[in-house]
Amino acid sequence: MPSIERVSAAEFGSCVKELADLLADAVEGGASVGFVTPFDHEAAAAWWRAQAPAVAAGSHLVWACREDGVLLGTVSLVLASKPNSRHRAELVKLMVRRSARGRGLSRALLATAERAAAEAGIELLMLDTETGSAAERVYLTGGWTRYGIVPAYAGAPDGTLLDCSFFYKRLS
């Protein structure tokens, strides 16, 4: 059974290679997670390394789902920094390795992030995802509310513009 643990600031640097492998796998598989091809492991590692200051500051929280020591998935919460928005956070980079999909790991990661957010006093979570994607179905069936669709909002890895659905979930 996979375990899900929060990645501490102290261990984050040693996880970058694994997180980069996961991100590169997602992009290679066509996931619209903010990157276009060509996209290699070094570009993925650079993106994760750029998150280190926020992870160290506690404003970017990362969880890792592992089985037998292998990283199968991740999810992050980015906490709002403005004084009038500290009650909310953004759920970002929910990814499951293609070879591990269909096992309920995305739902488990999502539940972990939601629970941690609630325990931290976060009352509202926000996210965006590709309209019509498998990820969208996870949110639609997980109690999230879609509040809009923006046409041609984000690009697929091949550069094709995709519609994007925006969601929120109240935790209180």
Tab-separated table of N, CA and C in Angstrom, residues 17-102:
chain	number	residue	atom	x	y	z
A	17	LYS	N	15.112	15.215	-7.898
A	17	LYS	CA	15.284	14.313	-9.034
A	17	LYS	C	14.024	13.471	-9.250
A	18	GLU	N	13.482	12.909	-8.175
A	18	GLU	CA	12.265	12.091	-8.286
A	18	GLU	C	11.080	12.932	-8.743
A	19	LEU	N	10.935	14.122	-8.155
A	19	LEU	CA	9.831	15.000	-8.542
A	19	LEU	C	9.960	15.419	-10.008
A	20	ALA	N	11.189	15.642	-10.454
A	20	ALA	CA	11.425	15.998	-11.860
A	20	ALA	C	11.068	14.833	-12.782
A	21	ASP	N	11.416	13.614	-12.379
A	21	ASP	CA	11.041	12.437	-13.172
A	21	ASP	C	9.528	12.362	-13.325
A	22	LEU	N	8.823	12.607	-12.222
A	22	LEU	CA	7.362	12.563	-12.243
A	22	LEU	C	6.790	13.656	-13.135
A	23	LEU	N	7.309	14.865	-13.021
A	23	LEU	CA	6.842	15.976	-13.852
A	23	LEU	C	7.115	15.711	-15.326
A	24	ALA	N	8.294	15.215	-15.650
A	24	ALA	CA	8.629	14.900	-17.040
A	24	ALA	C	7.710	13.803	-17.571
A	25	ASP	N	7.379	12.820	-16.746
A	25	ASP	CA	6.456	11.754	-17.145
A	25	ASP	C	5.074	12.328	-17.450
A	26	ALA	N	4.619	13.253	-16.625
A	26	ALA	CA	3.305	13.866	-16.839
A	26	ALA	C	3.272	14.642	-18.154
A	27	VAL	N	4.296	15.443	-18.404
A	27	VAL	CA	4.336	16.233	-19.635
A	27	VAL	C	4.444	15.310	-20.851
A	28	GLU	N	5.299	14.299	-20.750
A	28	GLU	CA	5.440	13.338	-21.849
A	28	GLU	C	4.119	12.634	-22.139
A	29	GLY	N	3.317	12.436	-21.098
A	29	GLY	CA	2.021	11.787	-21.258
A	29	GLY	C	0.921	12.725	-21.720
A	30	GLY	N	1.246	13.996	-21.971
A	30	GLY	CA	0.270	14.930	-22.511
A	30	GLY	C	-0.465	15.768	-21.481
A	31	ALA	N	-0.074	15.681	-20.216
A	31	ALA	CA	-0.763	16.455	-19.182
A	31	ALA	C	-0.485	17.945	-19.338
A	32	SER	N	-1.537	18.729	-19.211
A	32	SER	CA	-1.416	20.179	-19.269
A	32	SER	C	-1.119	20.676	-17.863
A	33	VAL	N	0.164	20.670	-17.512
A	33	VAL	CA	0.592	21.085	-16.170
A	33	VAL	C	1.526	22.286	-16.227
A	34	GLY	N	1.449	23.044	-17.327
A	34	GLY	CA	2.188	24.289	-17.410
A	34	GLY	C	3.416	24.283	-18.300
A	35	PHE	N	3.690	23.178	-18.983
A	35	PHE	CA	4.912	23.083	-19.761
A	35	PHE	C	4.622	22.574	-21.165
A	36	VAL	N	5.481	22.935	-22.105
A	36	VAL	CA	5.348	22.481	-23.486
A	36	VAL	C	6.609	21.719	-23.890
A	37	THR	N	6.450	20.870	-24.868
A	37	THR	CA	7.586	20.098	-25.381
A	37	THR	C	8.348	20.943	-26.401
A	38	PRO	N	9.640	20.728	-26.532
A	38	PRO	CA	10.400	19.712	-25.819
A	38	PRO	C	10.586	20.105	-24.354
A	39	PHE	N	10.510	19.117	-23.507
A	39	PHE	CA	10.631	19.310	-22.059
A	39	PHE	C	11.384	18.109	-21.518
A	40	ASP	N	12.542	18.353	-20.970
A	40	ASP	CA	13.359	17.243	-20.510
A	40	ASP	C	13.480	17.244	-18.988
A	41	HIS	N	14.186	16.253	-18.498
A	41	HIS	CA	14.343	16.088	-17.064
A	41	HIS	C	15.016	17.307	-16.430
A	42	GLU	N	15.998	17.887	-17.106
A	42	GLU	CA	16.693	19.046	-16.535
A	42	GLU	C	15.754	20.239	-16.393
A	43	ALA	N	14.884	20.444	-17.374
A	43	ALA	CA	13.904	21.535	-17.266
A	43	ALA	C	12.942	21.276	-16.106
A	44	ALA	N	12.553	20.031	-15.939
A	44	ALA	CA	11.668	19.667	-14.832
A	44	ALA	C	12.373	19.887	-13.491
A	45	ALA	N	13.629	19.473	-13.402
A	45	ALA	CA	14.395	19.660	-12.166
A	45	ALA	C	14.579	21.145	-11.866
A	46	ALA	N	14.816	21.951	-12.894
A	46	ALA	CA	14.981	23.393	-12.698
A	46	ALA	C	13.702	24.001	-12.129
A	47	TRP	N	12.549	23.547	-12.631
A	47	TRP	CA	11.283	24.078	-12.105
A	47	TRP	C	11.146	23.722	-10.628
A	48	TRP	N	11.406	22.482	-10.281
A	48	TRP	CA	11.281	22.073	-8.876
A	48	TRP	C	12.300	22.809	-8.000
A	49	ARG	N	13.534	22.953	-8.464
A	49	ARG	CA	14.540	23.671	-7.676
A	49	ARG	C	14.103	25.119	-7.419
A	50	ALA	N	13.412	25.715	-8.381
A	50	ALA	CA	12.937	27.087	-8.221
A	50	ALA	C	11.873	27.207	-7.120
A	51	GLN	N	11.266	26.084	-6.746
A	51	GLN	CA	10.251	26.088	-5.691
A	51	GLN	C	10.875	26.004	-4.298
A	52	ALA	N	12.174	25.698	-4.215
A	52	ALA	CA	12.836	25.471	-2.923
A	52	ALA	C	12.679	26.627	-1.934
A	53	PRO	N	12.844	27.891	-2.350
A	53	PRO	CA	12.675	28.969	-1.365
A	53	PRO	C	11.267	28.995	-0.750
A	54	ALA	N	10.241	28.757	-1.562
A	54	ALA	CA	8.869	28.757	-1.045
A	54	ALA	C	8.623	27.542	-0.145
A	55	VAL	N	9.221	26.405	-0.510
A	55	VAL	CA	9.112	25.224	0.354
A	55	VAL	C	9.790	25.518	1.685
A	56	ALA	N	10.973	26.111	1.656
A	56	ALA	CA	11.701	26.446	2.881
A	56	ALA	C	10.932	27.446	3.735
A	57	ALA	N	10.228	28.374	3.086
A	57	ALA	CA	9.453	29.385	3.804
A	57	ALA	C	8.131	28.852	4.338
A	58	GLY	N	7.744	27.645	3.883
A	58	GLY	CA	6.481	27.065	4.328
A	58	GLY	C	5.270	27.548	3.563
A	59	SER	N	5.489	28.225	2.442
A	59	SER	CA	4.358	28.714	1.647
A	59	SER	C	4.023	27.793	0.471
A	60	HIS	N	4.876	26.809	0.228
A	60	HIS	CA	4.621	25.796	-0.809
A	60	HIS	C	4.801	24.444	-0.123
A	61	LEU	N	3.697	23.755	0.092
A	61	LEU	CA	3.699	22.475	0.795
A	61	LEU	C	3.613	21.355	-0.235
A	62	VAL	N	4.469	20.359	-0.097
A	62	VAL	CA	4.559	19.269	-1.078
A	62	VAL	C	4.375	17.936	-0.364
A	63	TRP	N	3.569	17.065	-0.976
A	63	TRP	CA	3.399	15.701	-0.490
A	63	TRP	C	3.889	14.730	-1.547
A	64	ALA	N	4.425	13.607	-1.087
A	64	ALA	CA	4.913	12.560	-1.980
A	64	ALA	C	4.197	11.259	-1.646
A	65	CYS	N	3.742	10.589	-2.684
A	65	CYS	CA	3.116	9.273	-2.548
A	65	CYS	C	4.131	8.246	-3.036
A	66	ARG	N	4.533	7.353	-2.129
A	66	ARG	CA	5.557	6.369	-2.471
A	66	ARG	C	5.070	4.955	-2.170
A	67	GLU	N	5.587	4.046	-2.964
A	67	GLU	CA	5.368	2.621	-2.720
A	67	GLU	C	6.692	1.923	-2.949
A	68	ASP	N	7.141	1.180	-1.952
A	68	ASP	CA	8.436	0.498	-2.027
A	68	ASP	C	9.555	1.469	-2.414
A	69	GLY	N	9.480	2.688	-1.887
A	69	GLY	CA	10.516	3.676	-2.123
A	69	GLY	C	10.425	4.413	-3.444
A	70	VAL	N	9.453	4.085	-4.284
A	70	VAL	CA	9.306	4.704	-5.604
A	70	VAL	C	8.242	5.798	-5.536
A	71	LEU	N	8.579	6.985	-6.030
A	71	LEU	CA	7.626	8.095	-6.068
A	71	LEU	C	6.587	7.833	-7.152
A	72	LEU	N	5.334	7.722	-6.730
A	72	LEU	CA	4.238	7.465	-7.666
A	72	LEU	C	3.403	8.698	-7.950
A	73	GLY	N	3.413	9.662	-7.026
A	73	GLY	CA	2.587	10.842	-7.224
A	73	GLY	C	2.951	11.949	-6.261
A	74	THR	N	2.413	13.116	-6.542
A	74	THR	CA	2.647	14.281	-5.690
A	74	THR	C	1.463	15.233	-5.797
A	75	VAL	N	1.357	16.093	-4.810
A	75	VAL	CA	0.411	17.205	-4.827
A	75	VAL	C	1.023	18.310	-3.985
A	76	SER	N	0.680	19.542	-4.308
A	76	SER	CA	1.189	20.688	-3.555
A	76	SER	C	0.066	21.656	-3.235
A	77	LEU	N	0.271	22.374	-2.155
A	77	LEU	CA	-0.572	23.512	-1.802
A	77	LEU	C	0.312	24.744	-1.786
A	78	VAL	N	-0.154	25.798	-2.438
A	78	VAL	CA	0.535	27.076	-2.397
A	78	VAL	C	-0.338	28.017	-1.572
A	79	LEU	N	0.197	28.424	-0.436
A	79	LEU	CA	-0.548	29.277	0.475
A	79	LEU	C	-0.526	30.716	-0.010
A	80	ALA	N	-1.638	31.386	0.151
A	80	ALA	CA	-1.737	32.786	-0.265
A	80	ALA	C	-0.867	33.649	0.641
A	81	SER	N	-0.284	34.704	0.088
A	81	SER	CA	0.636	35.536	0.856
A	81	SER	C	0.045	36.874	1.286
A	82	LYS	N	-1.009	37.316	0.649
A	82	LYS	CA	-1.585	38.618	0.989
A	82	LYS	C	-2.391	38.507	2.286
A	83	PRO	N	-2.360	39.547	3.101
A	83	PRO	CA	-3.080	39.499	4.380
A	83	PRO	C	-4.576	39.202	4.237
A	84	ASN	N	-5.194	39.675	3.168
A	84	ASN	CA	-6.634	39.465	3.025
A	84	ASN	C	-6.992	38.127	2.378
A	85	SER	N	-5.985	37.300	2.113
A	85	SER	CA	-6.283	36.026	1.447
A	85	SER	C	-5.663	34.824	2.151
A	86	ARG	N	-5.267	35.013	3.386
A	86	ARG	CA	-4.597	33.925	4.103
A	86	ARG	C	-5.532	32.780	4.454
A	87	HIS	N	-6.800	32.937	4.183
A	87	HIS	CA	-7.784	31.880	4.431
A	87	HIS	C	-7.881	30.902	3.258
A	88	ARG	N	-7.099	31.158	2.189
A	88	ARG	CA	-7.211	30.300	1.014
A	88	ARG	C	-5.842	29.836	0.536
A	89	ALA	N	-5.891	28.784	-0.280
A	89	ALA	CA	-4.671	28.234	-0.870
A	89	ALA	C	-5.026	27.674	-2.243
A	90	GLU	N	-3.989	27.482	-3.044
A	90	GLU	CA	-4.179	26.914	-4.372
A	90	GLU	C	-3.599	25.499	-4.391
A	91	LEU	N	-4.383	24.565	-4.887
A	91	LEU	CA	-3.907	23.205	-5.076
A	91	LEU	C	-3.233	23.142	-6.441
A	92	VAL	N	-1.972	22.694	-6.464
A	92	VAL	CA	-1.204	22.670	-7.711
A	92	VAL	C	-0.473	21.345	-7.875
A	93	LYS	N	-0.163	21.033	-9.092
A	93	LYS	CA	0.696	19.909	-9.482
A	93	LYS	C	0.294	18.583	-8.840
A	94	LEU	N	-1.017	18.267	-8.917
A	94	LEU	CA	-1.466	16.923	-8.557
A	94	LEU	C	-1.115	16.035	-9.743
A	95	MET	N	-0.143	15.150	-9.543
A	95	MET	CA	0.346	14.295	-10.633
A	95	MET	C	0.546	12.878	-10.114
A	96	VAL	N	0.179	11.915	-10.952
A	96	VAL	CA	0.424	10.498	-10.665
A	96	VAL	C	1.138	9.909	-11.872
A	97	ARG	N	2.192	9.177	-11.593
A	97	ARG	CA	2.954	8.522	-12.658
A	97	ARG	C	1.991	7.709	-13.535
A	98	ARG	N	2.185	7.782	-14.841
A	98	ARG	CA	1.278	7.090	-15.768
A	98	ARG	C	1.148	5.610	-15.451
A	99	SER	N	2.232	4.969	-15.048
A	99	SER	CA	2.199	3.537	-14.756
A	99	SER	C	1.434	3.200	-13.476
A	100	ALA	N	1.091	4.212	-12.674
A	100	ALA	CA	0.391	3.980	-11.409
A	100	ALA	C	-1.036	4.506	-11.411
A	101	ARG	N	-1.515	4.982	-12.537
A	101	ARG	CA	-2.866	5.556	-12.594
A	101	ARG	C	-3.922	4.456	-12.501
A	102	GLY	N	-5.108	4.869	-12.089
A	102	GLY	CA	-6.218	3.932	-11.975
A	102	GLY	C	-6.261	3.198	-10.642
